[in-house]
Amino acid sequence: MLFGIFQAFWDETEKYFQEFEAAVQERRHGDTLYLPAAISVEDLRRTINSRLPEDTPIPSNEWLRLQFSPKDPYTVTALRYTGRFNMKFKVQRRQLRGSHVDSKFACFQYRLLKSFAIHNKEHVHMVCMDDKAIVPIGEPGLEISTGVRPHNRSLAPACGAILGALDHDFHLCGIVPSVAFHISIPESITCSFFNGTVEVTNKDKILQPSNPFRHAAELLHSLRTNYSNDAGRLGQEILLMYTDGGPDHRITYTSVQVSLLCLFVALDLDMLVAGRTAPTLSWVNLAERVMSQLNLALQNVALARERMTDEMEGKVKGMSNIDTVCETNLLII
């Protein structure tokens, strides 16, 4: 009676899984399916319960969890699982965050920066900057995947064209998207800082590599074009910049300090404040939140460059790294 009392719940759960068509993980071996439909056992239990009559017996979260396949079939705890559903209920561990001895100091410093911006709202322009990961571009006729994993399935014809692309093949070309998030400063520290304007600049990774002076020139052009009251001055007297502290933004580097001085003089500012996150805490940078939006346009996409003349293709064919291309001063995109 103990095993049959929840039969209606198990049957409805099986129907629920069939609706979502859970599939075998493409990079794993075996026939165990992985469940992308529910985010937790409690969420799954609540969903199935809403599909059943009110008086239907509902199992506990623990008993429901034990109906799946064990995470590791070679442990003693695997004996507790019934294996009723040939699926694994696992949490994707890509949100783990590193720690650093200066993390608390850096976060408090960032809070002070935001408080300063709010207190001097009429005189401050605040911008967060970051570079997205390089978007690979394949050779002519050899499209390479952008590497962005889709969040949802894609609509594709049942027959005919095949959605395929190279995965880890060699590629020389690529695009570097640089993000500048111009923040609309709120009225209070408790309000959201996620409102503002986003600007994305796409650059050739070979002939337009990221460096402090290029970032300063791009920001100068953006500020003069969209936020300047006259020929060269910024609309506000104070500029606040916040980055993740990468090589192009690490404020302890002399090259970065010189680029900031150039920006300070070019905009005729009264104050320029440049802050950075602690190491491994780049997620604090608000520009990182924009990357997920950019990934929506890059999922299920494969790119390849156009073919050049036979003479140019012959010169590029023997090149295997960026330094070789830069030395020959060839434009290949």
PDB file of C-alpha atoms in Angstrom, residues 32-234:
ATOM      1  CA  THR A  32      20.636   8.517 -18.306  1.00  0.00           C
ATOM      2  CA  LEU A  33      18.488  11.547 -19.081  1.00  0.00           C
ATOM      3  CA  TYR A  34      18.965  15.002 -17.578  1.00  0.00           C
ATOM      4  CA  LEU A  35      16.018  17.094 -16.461  1.00  0.00           C
ATOM      5  CA  PRO A  36      15.925  20.764 -17.640  1.00  0.00           C
ATOM      6  CA  ALA A  37      12.282  21.416 -16.763  1.00  0.00           C
ATOM      7  CA  ALA A  38      12.260  21.901 -12.977  1.00  0.00           C
ATOM      8  CA  ILE A  39      14.736  23.919 -10.943  1.00  0.00           C
ATOM      9  CA  SER A  40      14.328  21.942  -7.697  1.00  0.00           C
ATOM     10  CA  VAL A  41      12.565  18.942  -6.171  1.00  0.00           C
ATOM     11  CA  GLU A  42      10.162  21.270  -4.398  1.00  0.00           C
ATOM     12  CA  ASP A  43       9.372  23.031  -7.676  1.00  0.00           C
ATOM     13  CA  LEU A  44       8.701  19.703  -9.413  1.00  0.00           C
ATOM     14  CA  ARG A  45       6.491  18.493  -6.538  1.00  0.00           C
ATOM     15  CA  ARG A  46       4.511  21.741  -6.597  1.00  0.00           C
ATOM     16  CA  THR A  47       4.071  21.550 -10.394  1.00  0.00           C
ATOM     17  CA  ILE A  48       2.793  17.972 -10.377  1.00  0.00           C
ATOM     18  CA  ASN A  49       0.514  18.711  -7.453  1.00  0.00           C
ATOM     19  CA  SER A  50      -1.144  21.542  -9.402  1.00  0.00           C
ATOM     20  CA  ARG A  51      -1.986  19.062 -12.202  1.00  0.00           C
ATOM     21  CA  LEU A  52      -3.776  16.616  -9.902  1.00  0.00           C
ATOM     22  CA  PRO A  53      -7.073  16.701  -7.961  1.00  0.00           C
ATOM     23  CA  GLU A  54      -6.918  18.250  -4.511  1.00  0.00           C
ATOM     24  CA  ASP A  55      -7.358  14.992  -2.593  1.00  0.00           C
ATOM     25  CA  THR A  56      -4.547  13.138  -4.402  1.00  0.00           C
ATOM     26  CA  PRO A  57      -1.827  11.815  -2.022  1.00  0.00           C
ATOM     27  CA  ILE A  58       1.467  13.671  -2.531  1.00  0.00           C
ATOM     28  CA  PRO A  59       4.872  12.218  -1.525  1.00  0.00           C
ATOM     29  CA  SER A  60       7.451  14.167   0.465  1.00  0.00           C
ATOM     30  CA  ASN A  61      10.326  15.981  -1.202  1.00  0.00           C
ATOM     31  CA  GLU A  62      12.796  13.351  -0.027  1.00  0.00           C
ATOM     32  CA  TRP A  63      10.756  10.421  -1.315  1.00  0.00           C
ATOM     33  CA  LEU A  64      10.314  12.184  -4.660  1.00  0.00           C
ATOM     34  CA  ARG A  65      14.049  12.815  -4.891  1.00  0.00           C
ATOM     35  CA  LEU A  66      14.782   9.130  -4.336  1.00  0.00           C
ATOM     36  CA  GLN A  67      12.718   8.182  -7.393  1.00  0.00           C
ATOM     37  CA  PHE A  68      15.455   9.494  -9.712  1.00  0.00           C
ATOM     38  CA  SER A  69      18.749   7.912 -10.688  1.00  0.00           C
ATOM     39  CA  PRO A  70      21.555   8.473  -8.175  1.00  0.00           C
ATOM     40  CA  LYS A  71      24.216  11.059  -8.945  1.00  0.00           C
ATOM     41  CA  ASP A  72      26.932   8.473  -8.360  1.00  0.00           C
ATOM     42  CA  PRO A  73      25.771   4.835  -8.723  1.00  0.00           C
ATOM     43  CA  TYR A  74      28.911   3.526  -7.013  1.00  0.00           C
ATOM     44  CA  THR A  75      28.262   5.010  -3.561  1.00  0.00           C
ATOM     45  CA  VAL A  76      26.411   3.438  -0.634  1.00  0.00           C
ATOM     46  CA  THR A  77      23.711   6.123  -0.741  1.00  0.00           C
ATOM     47  CA  ALA A  78      22.809   4.977  -4.267  1.00  0.00           C
ATOM     48  CA  LEU A  79      21.036   1.986  -2.674  1.00  0.00           C
ATOM     49  CA  ARG A  80      18.332   4.354  -1.397  1.00  0.00           C
ATOM     50  CA  TYR A  81      17.254   5.367  -4.902  1.00  0.00           C
ATOM     51  CA  THR A  82      14.480   3.419  -6.611  1.00  0.00           C
ATOM     52  CA  GLY A  83      15.376   4.508 -10.159  1.00  0.00           C
ATOM     53  CA  ARG A  84      11.706   4.818 -11.072  1.00  0.00           C
ATOM     54  CA  PHE A  85      12.591   7.709 -13.381  1.00  0.00           C
ATOM     55  CA  ASN A  86      15.695   7.248 -15.498  1.00  0.00           C
ATOM     56  CA  MET A  87      16.790  10.838 -14.922  1.00  0.00           C
ATOM     57  CA  LYS A  88      19.263  12.717 -12.801  1.00  0.00           C
ATOM     58  CA  PHE A  89      18.185  15.768 -10.860  1.00  0.00           C
ATOM     59  CA  LYS A  90      21.325  17.884 -10.730  1.00  0.00           C
ATOM     60  CA  VAL A  91      22.143  21.541 -10.189  1.00  0.00           C
ATOM     61  CA  GLN A  92      24.325  23.196 -12.806  1.00  0.00           C
ATOM     62  CA  ARG A  93      27.429  24.506 -11.059  1.00  0.00           C
ATOM     63  CA  ARG A  94      28.387  27.422 -13.235  1.00  0.00           C
ATOM     64  CA  GLN A  95      27.358  30.068 -10.755  1.00  0.00           C
ATOM     65  CA  LEU A  96      30.085  29.291  -8.237  1.00  0.00           C
ATOM     66  CA  ARG A  97      31.965  32.417  -7.223  1.00  0.00           C
ATOM     67  CA  GLY A  98      35.506  32.674  -6.064  1.00  0.00           C
ATOM     68  CA  SER A  99      36.617  34.470  -2.949  1.00  0.00           C
ATOM     69  CA  HIS A 100      39.405  36.931  -2.228  1.00  0.00           C
ATOM     70  CA  VAL A 101      40.868  38.433   0.917  1.00  0.00           C
ATOM     71  CA  ASP A 102      39.958  41.941  -0.299  1.00  0.00           C
ATOM     72  CA  SER A 103      36.410  41.108  -1.401  1.00  0.00           C
ATOM     73  CA  LYS A 104      34.669  42.788   1.553  1.00  0.00           C
ATOM     74  CA  PHE A 105      36.805  45.902   1.211  1.00  0.00           C
ATOM     75  CA  ALA A 106      36.169  46.094  -2.540  1.00  0.00           C
ATOM     76  CA  CYS A 107      32.404  45.641  -2.130  1.00  0.00           C
ATOM     77  CA  PHE A 108      32.246  48.313   0.583  1.00  0.00           C
ATOM     78  CA  GLN A 109      34.329  50.615  -1.598  1.00  0.00           C
ATOM     79  CA  TYR A 110      31.857  50.042  -4.422  1.00  0.00           C
ATOM     80  CA  ARG A 111      28.985  50.913  -2.094  1.00  0.00           C
ATOM     81  CA  LEU A 112      30.739  54.147  -1.177  1.00  0.00           C
ATOM     82  CA  LEU A 113      31.194  54.891  -4.883  1.00  0.00           C
ATOM     83  CA  LYS A 114      27.462  54.486  -5.485  1.00  0.00           C
ATOM     84  CA  SER A 115      26.640  56.595  -2.450  1.00  0.00           C
ATOM     85  CA  PHE A 116      28.931  59.326  -3.752  1.00  0.00           C
ATOM     86  CA  ALA A 117      27.191  59.180  -7.125  1.00  0.00           C
ATOM     87  CA  ILE A 118      23.764  59.540  -5.502  1.00  0.00           C
ATOM     88  CA  HIS A 119      24.859  62.389  -3.238  1.00  0.00           C
ATOM     89  CA  ASN A 120      26.305  64.308  -6.223  1.00  0.00           C
ATOM     90  CA  LYS A 121      23.846  63.067  -8.808  1.00  0.00           C
ATOM     91  CA  GLU A 122      23.599  66.343 -10.728  1.00  0.00           C
ATOM     92  CA  HIS A 123      27.363  66.489 -11.241  1.00  0.00           C
ATOM     93  CA  VAL A 124      28.240  62.806 -11.813  1.00  0.00           C
ATOM     94  CA  HIS A 125      28.276  60.543 -14.844  1.00  0.00           C
ATOM     95  CA  MET A 126      28.758  56.846 -13.971  1.00  0.00           C
ATOM     96  CA  VAL A 127      29.807  54.124 -16.426  1.00  0.00           C
ATOM     97  CA  CYS A 128      30.711  50.437 -16.036  1.00  0.00           C
ATOM     98  CA  MET A 129      32.900  48.795 -18.683  1.00  0.00           C
ATOM     99  CA  ASP A 130      33.927  45.275 -19.618  1.00  0.00           C
ATOM    100  CA  ASP A 131      34.969  43.109 -22.568  1.00  0.00           C
ATOM    101  CA  LYS A 132      32.950  40.044 -23.507  1.00  0.00           C
ATOM    102  CA  ALA A 133      34.687  36.794 -24.353  1.00  0.00           C
ATOM    103  CA  ILE A 134      36.022  36.602 -27.907  1.00  0.00           C
ATOM    104  CA  VAL A 135      33.423  35.430 -30.437  1.00  0.00           C
ATOM    105  CA  PRO A 136      35.230  32.967 -32.770  1.00  0.00           C
ATOM    106  CA  ILE A 137      34.948  33.235 -36.546  1.00  0.00           C
ATOM    107  CA  GLY A 138      35.735  30.220 -38.722  1.00  0.00           C
ATOM    108  CA  GLU A 139      37.528  29.966 -42.020  1.00  0.00           C
ATOM    109  CA  PRO A 140      35.586  30.319 -45.324  1.00  0.00           C
ATOM    110  CA  GLY A 141      32.990  27.574 -45.576  1.00  0.00           C
ATOM    111  CA  LEU A 142      33.851  26.259 -42.098  1.00  0.00           C
ATOM    112  CA  GLU A 143      31.439  27.953 -39.726  1.00  0.00           C
ATOM    113  CA  ILE A 144      32.430  27.660 -36.091  1.00  0.00           C
ATOM    114  CA  SER A 145      30.025  27.792 -33.167  1.00  0.00           C
ATOM    115  CA  THR A 146      30.064  30.886 -30.977  1.00  0.00           C
ATOM    116  CA  GLY A 147      30.272  28.598 -27.963  1.00  0.00           C
ATOM    117  CA  VAL A 148      27.171  30.066 -26.309  1.00  0.00           C
ATOM    118  CA  ARG A 149      24.983  27.272 -25.034  1.00  0.00           C
ATOM    119  CA  PRO A 150      21.289  27.832 -25.817  1.00  0.00           C
ATOM    120  CA  HIS A 151      18.783  28.221 -22.997  1.00  0.00           C
ATOM    121  CA  ASN A 152      15.955  26.821 -25.097  1.00  0.00           C
ATOM    122  CA  ARG A 153      15.505  24.475 -28.004  1.00  0.00           C
ATOM    123  CA  SER A 154      15.585  25.935 -31.505  1.00  0.00           C
ATOM    124  CA  LEU A 155      12.958  25.545 -34.170  1.00  0.00           C
ATOM    125  CA  ALA A 156      14.407  23.501 -37.022  1.00  0.00           C
ATOM    126  CA  PRO A 157      12.931  21.678 -40.039  1.00  0.00           C
ATOM    127  CA  ALA A 158      12.254  17.994 -39.506  1.00  0.00           C
ATOM    128  CA  CYS A 159      14.134  17.189 -42.704  1.00  0.00           C
ATOM    129  CA  GLY A 160      16.459  18.990 -45.056  1.00  0.00           C
ATOM    130  CA  ALA A 161      19.099  21.386 -43.765  1.00  0.00           C
ATOM    131  CA  ILE A 162      21.136  20.262 -40.758  1.00  0.00           C
ATOM    132  CA  LEU A 163      21.977  22.710 -37.998  1.00  0.00           C
ATOM    133  CA  GLY A 164      25.672  21.967 -37.674  1.00  0.00           C
ATOM    134  CA  ALA A 165      28.888  23.840 -36.996  1.00  0.00           C
ATOM    135  CA  LEU A 166      32.482  23.247 -36.018  1.00  0.00           C
ATOM    136  CA  ASP A 167      33.110  23.041 -32.308  1.00  0.00           C
ATOM    137  CA  HIS A 168      36.744  23.108 -31.182  1.00  0.00           C
ATOM    138  CA  ASP A 169      38.372  23.527 -34.570  1.00  0.00           C
ATOM    139  CA  PHE A 170      41.215  25.980 -35.189  1.00  0.00           C
ATOM    140  CA  HIS A 171      40.212  29.559 -35.855  1.00  0.00           C
ATOM    141  CA  LEU A 172      42.272  32.701 -36.280  1.00  0.00           C
ATOM    142  CA  CYS A 173      39.634  35.395 -36.598  1.00  0.00           C
ATOM    143  CA  GLY A 174      37.339  36.670 -33.890  1.00  0.00           C
ATOM    144  CA  ILE A 175      35.255  39.569 -32.644  1.00  0.00           C
ATOM    145  CA  VAL A 176      35.735  41.303 -29.291  1.00  0.00           C
ATOM    146  CA  PRO A 177      32.539  43.014 -28.046  1.00  0.00           C
ATOM    147  CA  SER A 178      33.311  45.841 -25.600  1.00  0.00           C
ATOM    148  CA  VAL A 179      30.422  46.889 -23.350  1.00  0.00           C
ATOM    149  CA  ALA A 180      29.924  50.318 -21.786  1.00  0.00           C
ATOM    150  CA  PHE A 181      26.958  50.613 -19.423  1.00  0.00           C
ATOM    151  CA  HIS A 182      26.032  54.256 -18.777  1.00  0.00           C
ATOM    152  CA  ILE A 183      24.039  54.138 -15.543  1.00  0.00           C
ATOM    153  CA  SER A 184      21.028  56.248 -14.706  1.00  0.00           C
ATOM    154  CA  ILE A 185      21.849  57.116 -11.108  1.00  0.00           C
ATOM    155  CA  PRO A 186      18.853  56.465  -8.816  1.00  0.00           C
ATOM    156  CA  GLU A 187      17.591  58.590  -5.957  1.00  0.00           C
ATOM    157  CA  SER A 188      18.551  56.182  -3.169  1.00  0.00           C
ATOM    158  CA  ILE A 189      21.164  53.498  -2.492  1.00  0.00           C
ATOM    159  CA  THR A 190      18.320  51.001  -2.048  1.00  0.00           C
ATOM    160  CA  CYS A 191      17.072  51.608  -5.593  1.00  0.00           C
ATOM    161  CA  SER A 192      18.280  49.740  -8.640  1.00  0.00           C
ATOM    162  CA  PHE A 193      21.403  50.729 -10.564  1.00  0.00           C
ATOM    163  CA  PHE A 194      20.425  48.503 -13.499  1.00  0.00           C
ATOM    164  CA  ASN A 195      18.791  51.287 -15.486  1.00  0.00           C
ATOM    165  CA  GLY A 196      20.697  53.145 -18.165  1.00  0.00           C
ATOM    166  CA  THR A 197      22.075  52.932 -21.680  1.00  0.00           C
ATOM    167  CA  VAL A 198      24.242  50.131 -23.048  1.00  0.00           C
ATOM    168  CA  GLU A 199      26.739  50.646 -25.859  1.00  0.00           C
ATOM    169  CA  VAL A 200      28.509  47.724 -27.526  1.00  0.00           C
ATOM    170  CA  THR A 201      31.564  48.186 -29.740  1.00  0.00           C
ATOM    171  CA  ASN A 202      32.676  45.229 -31.885  1.00  0.00           C
ATOM    172  CA  LYS A 203      36.376  44.999 -32.726  1.00  0.00           C
ATOM    173  CA  ASP A 204      38.613  42.711 -34.736  1.00  0.00           C
ATOM    174  CA  LYS A 205      40.690  40.741 -32.248  1.00  0.00           C
ATOM    175  CA  ILE A 206      43.733  40.767 -34.567  1.00  0.00           C
ATOM    176  CA  LEU A 207      43.963  44.302 -35.883  1.00  0.00           C
ATOM    177  CA  GLN A 208      42.006  46.055 -33.138  1.00  0.00           C
ATOM    178  CA  PRO A 209      43.249  44.457 -29.908  1.00  0.00           C
ATOM    179  CA  SER A 210      41.938  45.806 -26.619  1.00  0.00           C
ATOM    180  CA  ASN A 211      44.263  48.103 -24.712  1.00  0.00           C
ATOM    181  CA  PRO A 212      43.826  50.989 -22.234  1.00  0.00           C
ATOM    182  CA  PHE A 213      44.169  53.730 -24.847  1.00  0.00           C
ATOM    183  CA  ARG A 214      41.657  52.136 -27.209  1.00  0.00           C
ATOM    184  CA  HIS A 215      39.132  51.851 -24.378  1.00  0.00           C
ATOM    185  CA  ALA A 216      39.757  55.493 -23.420  1.00  0.00           C
ATOM    186  CA  ALA A 217      39.312  56.646 -27.035  1.00  0.00           C
ATOM    187  CA  GLU A 218      36.077  54.651 -27.420  1.00  0.00           C
ATOM    188  CA  LEU A 219      34.676  56.052 -24.181  1.00  0.00           C
ATOM    189  CA  LEU A 220      35.732  59.596 -25.135  1.00  0.00           C
ATOM    190  CA  HIS A 221      33.944  59.294 -28.480  1.00  0.00           C
ATOM    191  CA  SER A 222      30.811  57.923 -26.802  1.00  0.00           C
ATOM    192  CA  LEU A 223      30.700  60.644 -24.144  1.00  0.00           C
ATOM    193  CA  ARG A 224      31.305  63.456 -26.607  1.00  0.00           C
ATOM    194  CA  THR A 225      28.677  62.092 -29.003  1.00  0.00           C
ATOM    195  CA  ASN A 226      25.878  61.353 -26.541  1.00  0.00           C
ATOM    196  CA  TYR A 227      26.590  63.160 -23.268  1.00  0.00           C
ATOM    197  CA  SER A 228      28.382  66.394 -24.175  1.00  0.00           C
ATOM    198  CA  ASN A 229      26.862  69.843 -23.845  1.00  0.00           C
ATOM    199  CA  ASP A 230      29.339  71.531 -26.190  1.00  0.00           C
ATOM    200  CA  ALA A 231      32.266  70.679 -28.449  1.00  0.00           C
ATOM    201  CA  GLY A 232      34.264  68.632 -25.984  1.00  0.00           C
ATOM    202  CA  ARG A 233      33.186  68.947 -22.361  1.00  0.00           C
ATOM    203  CA  LEU A 234      31.151  66.307 -20.583  1.00  0.00           C
TER     204      LEU A 234
END
